[in-house]
GROMACS .gro file of C-alpha atoms in nm:
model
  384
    1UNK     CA    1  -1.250   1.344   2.507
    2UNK     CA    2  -1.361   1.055   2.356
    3UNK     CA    3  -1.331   0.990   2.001
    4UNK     CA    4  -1.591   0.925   1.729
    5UNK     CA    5  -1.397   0.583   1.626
    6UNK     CA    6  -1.290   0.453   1.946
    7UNK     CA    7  -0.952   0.554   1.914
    8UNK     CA    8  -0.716   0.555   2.237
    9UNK     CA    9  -0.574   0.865   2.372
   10UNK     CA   10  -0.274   0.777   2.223
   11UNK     CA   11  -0.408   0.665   1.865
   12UNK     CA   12  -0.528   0.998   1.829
   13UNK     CA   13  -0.236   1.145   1.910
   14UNK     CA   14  -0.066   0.965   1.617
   15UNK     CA   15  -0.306   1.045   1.371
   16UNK     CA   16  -0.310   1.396   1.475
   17UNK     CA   17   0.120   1.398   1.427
   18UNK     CA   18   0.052   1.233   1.094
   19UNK     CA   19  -0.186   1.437   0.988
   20UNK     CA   20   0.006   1.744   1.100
   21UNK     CA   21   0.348   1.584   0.882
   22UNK     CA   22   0.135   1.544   0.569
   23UNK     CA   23  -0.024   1.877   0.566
   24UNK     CA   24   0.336   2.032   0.613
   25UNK     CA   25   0.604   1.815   0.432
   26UNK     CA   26   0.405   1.599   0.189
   27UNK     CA   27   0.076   1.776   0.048
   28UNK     CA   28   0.302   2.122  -0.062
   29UNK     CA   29   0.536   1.872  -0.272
   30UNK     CA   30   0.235   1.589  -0.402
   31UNK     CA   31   0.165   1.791  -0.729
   32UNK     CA   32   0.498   1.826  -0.835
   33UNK     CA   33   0.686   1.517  -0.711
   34UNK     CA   34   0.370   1.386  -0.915
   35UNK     CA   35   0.455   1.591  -1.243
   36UNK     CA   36   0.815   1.499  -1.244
   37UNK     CA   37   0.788   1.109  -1.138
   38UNK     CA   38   1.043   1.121  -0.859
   39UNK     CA   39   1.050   0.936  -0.506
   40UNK     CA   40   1.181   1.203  -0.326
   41UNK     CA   41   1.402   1.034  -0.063
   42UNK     CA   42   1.462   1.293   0.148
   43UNK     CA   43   1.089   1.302   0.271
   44UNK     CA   44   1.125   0.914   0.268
   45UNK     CA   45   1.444   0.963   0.516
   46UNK     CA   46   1.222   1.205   0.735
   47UNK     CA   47   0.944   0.917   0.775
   48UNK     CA   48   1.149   0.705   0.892
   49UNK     CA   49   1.282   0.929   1.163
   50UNK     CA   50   0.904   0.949   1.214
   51UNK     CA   51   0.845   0.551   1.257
   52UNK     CA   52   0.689   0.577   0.998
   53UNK     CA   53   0.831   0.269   0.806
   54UNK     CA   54   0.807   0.086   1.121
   55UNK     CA   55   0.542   0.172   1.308
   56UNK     CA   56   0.392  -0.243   1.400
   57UNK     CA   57   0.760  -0.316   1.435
   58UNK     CA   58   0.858  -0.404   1.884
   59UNK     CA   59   1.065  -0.173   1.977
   60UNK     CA   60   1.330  -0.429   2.038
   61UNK     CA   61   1.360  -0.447   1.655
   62UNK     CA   62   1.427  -0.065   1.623
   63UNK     CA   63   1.010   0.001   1.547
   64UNK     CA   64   0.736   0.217   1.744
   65UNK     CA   65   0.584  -0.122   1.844
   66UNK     CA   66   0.230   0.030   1.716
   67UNK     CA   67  -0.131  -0.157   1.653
   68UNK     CA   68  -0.249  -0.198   1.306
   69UNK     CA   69  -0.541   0.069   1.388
   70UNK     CA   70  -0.232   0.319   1.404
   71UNK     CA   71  -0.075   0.204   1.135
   72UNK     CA   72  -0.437   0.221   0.935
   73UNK     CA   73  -0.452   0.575   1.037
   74UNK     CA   74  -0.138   0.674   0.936
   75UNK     CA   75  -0.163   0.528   0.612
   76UNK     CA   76  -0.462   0.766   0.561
   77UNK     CA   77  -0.336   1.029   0.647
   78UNK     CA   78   0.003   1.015   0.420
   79UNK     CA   79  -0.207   0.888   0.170
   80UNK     CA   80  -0.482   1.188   0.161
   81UNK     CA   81  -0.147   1.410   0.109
   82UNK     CA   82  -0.022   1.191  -0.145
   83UNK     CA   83  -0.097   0.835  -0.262
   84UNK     CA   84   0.242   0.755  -0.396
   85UNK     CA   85   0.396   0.825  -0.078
   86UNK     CA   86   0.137   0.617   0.094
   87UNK     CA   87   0.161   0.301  -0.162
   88UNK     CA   88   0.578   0.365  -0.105
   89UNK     CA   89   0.512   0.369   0.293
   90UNK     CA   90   0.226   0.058   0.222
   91UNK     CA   91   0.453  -0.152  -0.005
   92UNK     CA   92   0.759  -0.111   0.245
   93UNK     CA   93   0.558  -0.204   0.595
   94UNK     CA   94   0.301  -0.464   0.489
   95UNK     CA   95   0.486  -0.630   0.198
   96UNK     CA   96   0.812  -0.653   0.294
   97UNK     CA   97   0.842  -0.554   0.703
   98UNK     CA   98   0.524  -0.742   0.744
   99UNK     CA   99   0.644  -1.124   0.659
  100UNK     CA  100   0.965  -1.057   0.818
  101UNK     CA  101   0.827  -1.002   1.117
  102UNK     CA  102   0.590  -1.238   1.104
  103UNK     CA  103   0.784  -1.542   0.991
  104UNK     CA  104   1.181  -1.486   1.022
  105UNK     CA  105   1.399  -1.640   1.263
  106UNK     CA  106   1.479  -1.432   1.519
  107UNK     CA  107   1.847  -1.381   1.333
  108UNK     CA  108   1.654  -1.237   1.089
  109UNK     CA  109   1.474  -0.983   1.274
  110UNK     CA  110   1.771  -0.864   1.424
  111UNK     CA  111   1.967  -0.865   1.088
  112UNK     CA  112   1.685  -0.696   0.868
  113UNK     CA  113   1.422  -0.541   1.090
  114UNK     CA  114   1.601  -0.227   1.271
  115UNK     CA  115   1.747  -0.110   0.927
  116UNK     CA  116   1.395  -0.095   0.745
  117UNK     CA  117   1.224   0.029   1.058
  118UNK     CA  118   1.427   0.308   1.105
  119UNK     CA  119   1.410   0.374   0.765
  120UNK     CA  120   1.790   0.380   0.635
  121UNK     CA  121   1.641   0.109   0.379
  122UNK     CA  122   1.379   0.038   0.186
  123UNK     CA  123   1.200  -0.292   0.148
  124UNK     CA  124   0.996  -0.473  -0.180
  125UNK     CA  125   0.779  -0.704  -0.212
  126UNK     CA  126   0.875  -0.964  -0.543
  127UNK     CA  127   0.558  -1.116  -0.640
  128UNK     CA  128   0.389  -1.032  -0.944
  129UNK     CA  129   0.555  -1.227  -1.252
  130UNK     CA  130   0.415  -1.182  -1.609
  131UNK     CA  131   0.203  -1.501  -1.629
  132UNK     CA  132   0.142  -1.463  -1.246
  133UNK     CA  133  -0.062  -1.185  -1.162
  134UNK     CA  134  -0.457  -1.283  -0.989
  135UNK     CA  135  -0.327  -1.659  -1.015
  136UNK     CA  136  -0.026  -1.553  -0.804
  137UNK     CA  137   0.005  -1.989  -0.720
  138UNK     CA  138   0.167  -1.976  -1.100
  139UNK     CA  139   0.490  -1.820  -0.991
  140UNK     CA  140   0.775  -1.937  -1.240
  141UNK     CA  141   1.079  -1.829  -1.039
  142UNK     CA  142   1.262  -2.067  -0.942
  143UNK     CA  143   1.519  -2.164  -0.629
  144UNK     CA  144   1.691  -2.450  -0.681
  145UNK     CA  145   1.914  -2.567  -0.381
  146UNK     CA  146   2.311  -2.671  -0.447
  147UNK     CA  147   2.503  -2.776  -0.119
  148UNK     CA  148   2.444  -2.462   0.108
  149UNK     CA  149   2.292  -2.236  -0.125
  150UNK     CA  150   1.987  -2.103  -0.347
  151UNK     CA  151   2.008  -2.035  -0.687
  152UNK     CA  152   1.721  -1.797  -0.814
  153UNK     CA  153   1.645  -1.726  -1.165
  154UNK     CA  154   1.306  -1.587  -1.314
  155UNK     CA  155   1.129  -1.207  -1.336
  156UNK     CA  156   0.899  -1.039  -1.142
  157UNK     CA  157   0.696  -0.675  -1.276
  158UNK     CA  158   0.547  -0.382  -1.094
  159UNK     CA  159   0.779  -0.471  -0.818
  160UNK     CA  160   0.697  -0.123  -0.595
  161UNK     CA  161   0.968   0.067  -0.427
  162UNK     CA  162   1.230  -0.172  -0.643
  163UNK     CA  163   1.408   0.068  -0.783
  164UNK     CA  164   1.550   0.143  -0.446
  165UNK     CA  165   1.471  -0.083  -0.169
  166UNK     CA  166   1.754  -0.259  -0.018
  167UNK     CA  167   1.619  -0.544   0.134
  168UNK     CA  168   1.339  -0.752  -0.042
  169UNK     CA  169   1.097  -1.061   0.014
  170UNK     CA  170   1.065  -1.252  -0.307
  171UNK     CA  171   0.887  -1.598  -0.360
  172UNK     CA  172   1.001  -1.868  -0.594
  173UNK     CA  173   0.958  -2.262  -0.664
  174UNK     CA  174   1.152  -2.462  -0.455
  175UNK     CA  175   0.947  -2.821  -0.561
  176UNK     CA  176   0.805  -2.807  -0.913
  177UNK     CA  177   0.556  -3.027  -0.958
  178UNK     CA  178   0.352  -2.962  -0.628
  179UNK     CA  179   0.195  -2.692  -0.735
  180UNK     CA  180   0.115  -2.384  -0.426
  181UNK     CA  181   0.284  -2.596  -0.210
  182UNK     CA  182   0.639  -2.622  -0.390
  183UNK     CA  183   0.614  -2.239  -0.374
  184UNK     CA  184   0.892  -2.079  -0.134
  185UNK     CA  185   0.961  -1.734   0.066
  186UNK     CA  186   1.322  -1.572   0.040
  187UNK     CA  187   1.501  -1.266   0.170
  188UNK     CA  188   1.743  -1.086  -0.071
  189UNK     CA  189   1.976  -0.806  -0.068
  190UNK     CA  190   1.909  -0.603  -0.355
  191UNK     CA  191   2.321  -0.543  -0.431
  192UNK     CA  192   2.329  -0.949  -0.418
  193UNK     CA  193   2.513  -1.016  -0.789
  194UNK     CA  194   2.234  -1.155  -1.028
  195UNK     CA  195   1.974  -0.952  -0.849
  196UNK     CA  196   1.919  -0.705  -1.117
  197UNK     CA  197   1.718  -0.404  -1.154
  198UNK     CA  198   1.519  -0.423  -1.530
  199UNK     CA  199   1.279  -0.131  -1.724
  200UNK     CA  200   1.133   0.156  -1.456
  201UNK     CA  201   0.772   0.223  -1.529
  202UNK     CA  202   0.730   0.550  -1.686
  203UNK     CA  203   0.394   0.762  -1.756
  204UNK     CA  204   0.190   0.522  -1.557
  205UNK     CA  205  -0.196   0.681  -1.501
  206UNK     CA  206  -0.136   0.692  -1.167
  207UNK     CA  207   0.163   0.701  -0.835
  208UNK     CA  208   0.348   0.844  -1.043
  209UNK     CA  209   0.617   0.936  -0.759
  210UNK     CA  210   0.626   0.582  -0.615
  211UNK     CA  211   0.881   0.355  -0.791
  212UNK     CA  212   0.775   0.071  -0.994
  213UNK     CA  213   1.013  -0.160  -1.144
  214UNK     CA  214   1.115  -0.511  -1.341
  215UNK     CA  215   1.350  -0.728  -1.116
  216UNK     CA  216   1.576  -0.994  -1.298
  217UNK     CA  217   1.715  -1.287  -1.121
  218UNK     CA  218   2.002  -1.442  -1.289
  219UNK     CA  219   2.164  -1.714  -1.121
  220UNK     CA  220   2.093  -1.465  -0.758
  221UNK     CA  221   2.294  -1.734  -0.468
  222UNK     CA  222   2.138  -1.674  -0.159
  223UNK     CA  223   2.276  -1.858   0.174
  224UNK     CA  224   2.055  -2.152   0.243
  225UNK     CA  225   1.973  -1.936   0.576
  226UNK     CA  226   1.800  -1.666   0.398
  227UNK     CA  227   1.454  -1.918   0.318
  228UNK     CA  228   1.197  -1.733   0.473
  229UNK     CA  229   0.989  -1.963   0.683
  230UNK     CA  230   0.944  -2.331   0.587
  231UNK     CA  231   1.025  -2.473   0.302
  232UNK     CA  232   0.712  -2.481   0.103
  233UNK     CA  233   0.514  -2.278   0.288
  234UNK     CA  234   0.564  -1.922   0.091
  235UNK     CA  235   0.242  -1.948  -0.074
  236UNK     CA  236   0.035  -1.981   0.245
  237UNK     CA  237   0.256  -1.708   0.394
  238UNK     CA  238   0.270  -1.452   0.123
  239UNK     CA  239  -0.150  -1.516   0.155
  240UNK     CA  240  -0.114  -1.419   0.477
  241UNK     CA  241   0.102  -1.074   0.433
  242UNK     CA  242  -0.141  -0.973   0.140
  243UNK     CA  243  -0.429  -1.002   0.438
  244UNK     CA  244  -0.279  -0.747   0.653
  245UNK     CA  245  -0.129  -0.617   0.344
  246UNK     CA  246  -0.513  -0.538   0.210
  247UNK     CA  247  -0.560  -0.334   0.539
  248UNK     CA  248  -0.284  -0.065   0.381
  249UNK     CA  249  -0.496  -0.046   0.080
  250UNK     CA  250  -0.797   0.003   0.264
  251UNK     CA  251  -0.664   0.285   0.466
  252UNK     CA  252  -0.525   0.413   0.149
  253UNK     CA  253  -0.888   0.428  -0.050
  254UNK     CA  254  -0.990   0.628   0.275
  255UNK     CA  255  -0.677   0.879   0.283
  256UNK     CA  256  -0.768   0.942  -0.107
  257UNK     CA  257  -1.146   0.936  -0.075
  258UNK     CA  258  -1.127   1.173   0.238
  259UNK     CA  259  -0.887   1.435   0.000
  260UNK     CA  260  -1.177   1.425  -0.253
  261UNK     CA  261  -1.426   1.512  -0.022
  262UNK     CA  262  -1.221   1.776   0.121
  263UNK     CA  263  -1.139   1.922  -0.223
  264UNK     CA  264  -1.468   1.908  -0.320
  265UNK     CA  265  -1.627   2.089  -0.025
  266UNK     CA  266  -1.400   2.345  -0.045
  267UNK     CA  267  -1.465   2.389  -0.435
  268UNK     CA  268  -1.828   2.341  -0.367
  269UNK     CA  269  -1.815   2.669  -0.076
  270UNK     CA  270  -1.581   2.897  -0.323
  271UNK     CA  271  -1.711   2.837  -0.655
  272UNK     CA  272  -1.988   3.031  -0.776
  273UNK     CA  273  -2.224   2.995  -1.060
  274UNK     CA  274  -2.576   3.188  -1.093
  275UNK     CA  275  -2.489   3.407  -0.772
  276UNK     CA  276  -2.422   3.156  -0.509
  277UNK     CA  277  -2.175   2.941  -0.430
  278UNK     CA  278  -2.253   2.587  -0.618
  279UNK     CA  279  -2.282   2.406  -0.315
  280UNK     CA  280  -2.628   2.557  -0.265
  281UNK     CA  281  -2.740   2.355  -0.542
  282UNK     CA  282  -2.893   2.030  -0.453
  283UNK     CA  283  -2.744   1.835  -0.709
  284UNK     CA  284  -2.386   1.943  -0.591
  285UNK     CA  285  -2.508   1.911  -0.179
  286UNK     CA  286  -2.609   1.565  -0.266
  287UNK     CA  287  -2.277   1.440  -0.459
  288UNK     CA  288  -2.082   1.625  -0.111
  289UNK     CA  289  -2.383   1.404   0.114
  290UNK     CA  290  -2.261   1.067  -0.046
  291UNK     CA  291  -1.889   1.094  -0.075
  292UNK     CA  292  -1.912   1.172   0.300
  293UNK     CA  293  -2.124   0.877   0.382
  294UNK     CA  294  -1.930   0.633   0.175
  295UNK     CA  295  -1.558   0.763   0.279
  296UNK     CA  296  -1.724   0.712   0.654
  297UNK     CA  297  -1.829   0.349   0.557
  298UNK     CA  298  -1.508   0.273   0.424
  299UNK     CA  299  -1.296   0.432   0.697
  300UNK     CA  300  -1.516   0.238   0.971
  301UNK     CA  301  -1.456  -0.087   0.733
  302UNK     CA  302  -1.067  -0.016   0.765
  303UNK     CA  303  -1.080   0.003   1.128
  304UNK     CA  304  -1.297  -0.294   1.172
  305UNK     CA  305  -1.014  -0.508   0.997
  306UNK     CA  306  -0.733  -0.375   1.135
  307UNK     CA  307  -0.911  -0.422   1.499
  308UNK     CA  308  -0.956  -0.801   1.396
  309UNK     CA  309  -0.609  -0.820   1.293
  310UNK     CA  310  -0.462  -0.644   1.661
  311UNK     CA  311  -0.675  -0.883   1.857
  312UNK     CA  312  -0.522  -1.205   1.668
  313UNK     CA  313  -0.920  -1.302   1.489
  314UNK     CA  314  -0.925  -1.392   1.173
  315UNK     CA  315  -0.935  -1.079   0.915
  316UNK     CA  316  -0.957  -1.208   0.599
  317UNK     CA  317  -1.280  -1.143   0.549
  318UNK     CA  318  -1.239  -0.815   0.684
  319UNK     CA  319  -0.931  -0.707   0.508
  320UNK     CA  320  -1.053  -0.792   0.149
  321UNK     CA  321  -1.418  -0.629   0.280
  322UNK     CA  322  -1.236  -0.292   0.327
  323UNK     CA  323  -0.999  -0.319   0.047
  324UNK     CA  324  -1.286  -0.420  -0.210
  325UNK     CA  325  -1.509  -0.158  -0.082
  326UNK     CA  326  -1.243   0.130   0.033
  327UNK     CA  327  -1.064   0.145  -0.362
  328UNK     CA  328  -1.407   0.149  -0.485
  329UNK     CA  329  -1.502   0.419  -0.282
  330UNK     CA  330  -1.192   0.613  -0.368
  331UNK     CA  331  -1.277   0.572  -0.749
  332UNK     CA  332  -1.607   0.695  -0.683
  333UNK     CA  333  -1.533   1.001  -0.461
  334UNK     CA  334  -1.265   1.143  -0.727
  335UNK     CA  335  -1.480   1.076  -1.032
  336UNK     CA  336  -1.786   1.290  -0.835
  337UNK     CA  337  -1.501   1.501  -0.733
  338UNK     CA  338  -1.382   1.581  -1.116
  339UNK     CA  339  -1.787   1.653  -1.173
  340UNK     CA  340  -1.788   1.917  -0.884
  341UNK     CA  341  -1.533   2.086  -1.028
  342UNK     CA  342  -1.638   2.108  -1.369
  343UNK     CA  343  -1.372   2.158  -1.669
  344UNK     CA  344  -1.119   2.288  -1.384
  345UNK     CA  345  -1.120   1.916  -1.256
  346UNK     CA  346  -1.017   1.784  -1.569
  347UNK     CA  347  -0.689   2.005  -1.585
  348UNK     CA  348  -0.386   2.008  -1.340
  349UNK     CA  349  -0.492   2.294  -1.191
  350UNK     CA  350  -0.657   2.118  -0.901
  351UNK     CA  351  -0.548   1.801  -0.771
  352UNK     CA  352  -0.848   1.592  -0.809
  353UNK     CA  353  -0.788   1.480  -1.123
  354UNK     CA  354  -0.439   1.308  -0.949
  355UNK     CA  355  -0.631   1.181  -0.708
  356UNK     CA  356  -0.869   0.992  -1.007
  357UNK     CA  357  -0.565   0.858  -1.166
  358UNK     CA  358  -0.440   0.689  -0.820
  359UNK     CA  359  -0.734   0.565  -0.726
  360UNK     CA  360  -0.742   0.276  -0.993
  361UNK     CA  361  -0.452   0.119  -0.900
  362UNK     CA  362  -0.612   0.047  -0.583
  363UNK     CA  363  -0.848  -0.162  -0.738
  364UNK     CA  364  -0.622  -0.366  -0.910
  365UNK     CA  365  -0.282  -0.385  -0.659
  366UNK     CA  366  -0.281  -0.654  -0.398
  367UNK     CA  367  -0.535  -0.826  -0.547
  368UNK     CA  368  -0.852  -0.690  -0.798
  369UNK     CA  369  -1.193  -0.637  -0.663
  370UNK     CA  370  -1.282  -0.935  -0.821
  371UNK     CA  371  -1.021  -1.168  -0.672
  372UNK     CA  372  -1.161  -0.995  -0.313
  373UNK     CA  373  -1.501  -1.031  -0.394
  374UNK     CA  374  -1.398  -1.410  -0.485
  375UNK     CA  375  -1.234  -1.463  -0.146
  376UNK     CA  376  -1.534  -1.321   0.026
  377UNK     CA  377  -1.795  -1.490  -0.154
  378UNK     CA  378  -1.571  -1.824  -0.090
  379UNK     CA  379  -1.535  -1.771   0.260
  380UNK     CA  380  -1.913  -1.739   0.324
  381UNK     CA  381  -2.068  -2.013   0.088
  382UNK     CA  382  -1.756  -2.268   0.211
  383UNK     CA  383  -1.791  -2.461  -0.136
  384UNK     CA  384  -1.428  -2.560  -0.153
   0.00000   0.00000   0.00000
């Protein structure tokens, strides 16, 4: 049978496994895991055995050697379960996997890859500093080289999946002075001395089960081997991850725009007010009507960008398109959501009032709507 989105025999396949994983192992646990803050690794350990930490990654390097429209799919579907398992499973492949893969040395893809793919570590992406958040070209890090090795000192915030990733990609100044293009790409072990673990976020609005941490670097040595592309190039690169990287967030938008919908049409068929179930109402139909048509959009956005990206076109466009439109989608769908459900949505009785409080971190991780809607709007008026 053919599917509605073009998907291979095998894509749907996937998706259906996914979905099937989600609905069994991560939706029963998403309220609680929620209530209590806590990354259960056991599930992590279980995704893993899955491929699901690394499903682009060749299977020479230990991965399912999957397309990004699987990956997108996947994403989804964890995410529709639970969007702090999806941003942990997001953060891990695109932020951290994702540069690896794309510009290690081939000792490094043997030496890192298999681990994280396989999912016996997890990976972090260090970016984000306190004066460097939007203008992510004012990193303050720095690496300065001695003989055969790096010495990194600085702080990063809101480092995802810190708290317990093993491996991470960090960027730092290697040339003051130059501006984005004294800006360098590392690989770290966590357990490196110097590499230290600051404040855990606690009582954030939203993911509250993914981990979000400080990292310190004091006086971190890495080997001279562990520079993560060229010298000087970490800026362009790290642009580069955050492209497929916006493809993640996309999916995720979907996976939590899709749960709304489903919550709410369920809600909408049991509920009853005046004799009849509300969805009989026109103003509740018509709320159901355009979640569906925008969660659609957005889903058809995701896989437009993540086609682009498997056929080697440029997707920049395309990933900040579905990541600008996708989180605001998702922000929309669980606000109507709440509204369908009345005062019930605005307790913890039902989950849509989680899925509101993750949805807004979508429009501000990996870049805010503005900074995509300022990469779009540059792209297509080509102003400089």
């Amino acid at each position: 049978m053919t599917s509605l989105y073009g998907l291979t025999e095998e894509q749907e396949m996937m998706r259906e496994s996914v979905r099937d994983f989600a609905d069994s192992e991560i939706a029963t646990i998403a309220s609680d895991i929620d209530r209590r803050e806590e990354l259960p690794l056991g599930l992590i350990k279980k995704m893993g055995e899955l491929n699901l930490l690394g499903l682009e990654v060749p299977e020479q390097y230990g991965g399912a050697g999957a397309d990004t429209v699987s990956y997108s799919l996947a994403v989804e579907e964890v995410t529709r379960a639970s969007a702090s398992i999806g941003l942990t499973m997001a953060a891990h492949n695109g932020l951290c996997v994702s540069p690896i893969l794309m510009f290690g040395t081939e000792a490094q893809k043997k030496k890192y890859l298999p681990p994280l793919a396989r999912g016996e570590v997890l990976g972090c992406f260090c970016l984000t500093e306190p004066q460097a958040g939007s203008d992510s070209g004012g990193t303050q890090t720095t690496a300065v080289r001695k003989g055969d090795k790096w010495i990194v000192n600085g702080r990063k915030i809101y480092i995802t999946n810190g708290g317990y990733a093993k491996t991470s990609v960090l960027t730092a100044v290697t040339t003051p002075g130059t501006g984005t293009k004294g800006i360098s790409s590392f690989i770290a072990e966590t357990d490196r001395p110097g590499f230290v673990i600051g404040t855990t976020e606690k009582r954030k609005l939203g993911m509250r089960a993914s981990n979000t941490v400080e990292i310190l670097f004091q006086d971190m040595e890495l080997p001279a081997e562990n520079i993560l592309g060229s010298e000087g190039d970490g800026f362009k690169n790290f642009m580069r991850t955050l492209d497929g990287g916006r493809i993640g967030i996309g999916a995720m938008g979907v996976g939590i725009g899709q749960a709304s919908l489903d919550a709410s049409v369920k809600y909408a068929r049991e509920r009853k007010q005046f004799g009849k179930p509300i969805g009989e109402f026109q103003a509740v139909a018509h709320m159901i009507a355009t979640i569906a048509t925008e969660v659609e959009a957005s889903r058809l956005l995701v896989l437009n960008a993540a086609r682009a990206k498997d056929a080697g076109l440029a997707h920049t466009v395309p990933a900040s398109m579905c990541k600008l439109f996708s989180s605001e989608v998702a922000m929309r769908s669980s606000n109507t959501a709440i509204q369908i459900h009345g005062g019930y949505g605005f307790t913890v009785d039902y989950p849509v009032e989680r899925f509101f409080r993750d949805a807004k971190l979508l429009e501000i991780g990996e870049g805010t709507s503005e900074i995509q809607r300022l990469v779009i709007s540059r792209e297509l008026l080509q102003l400089g």
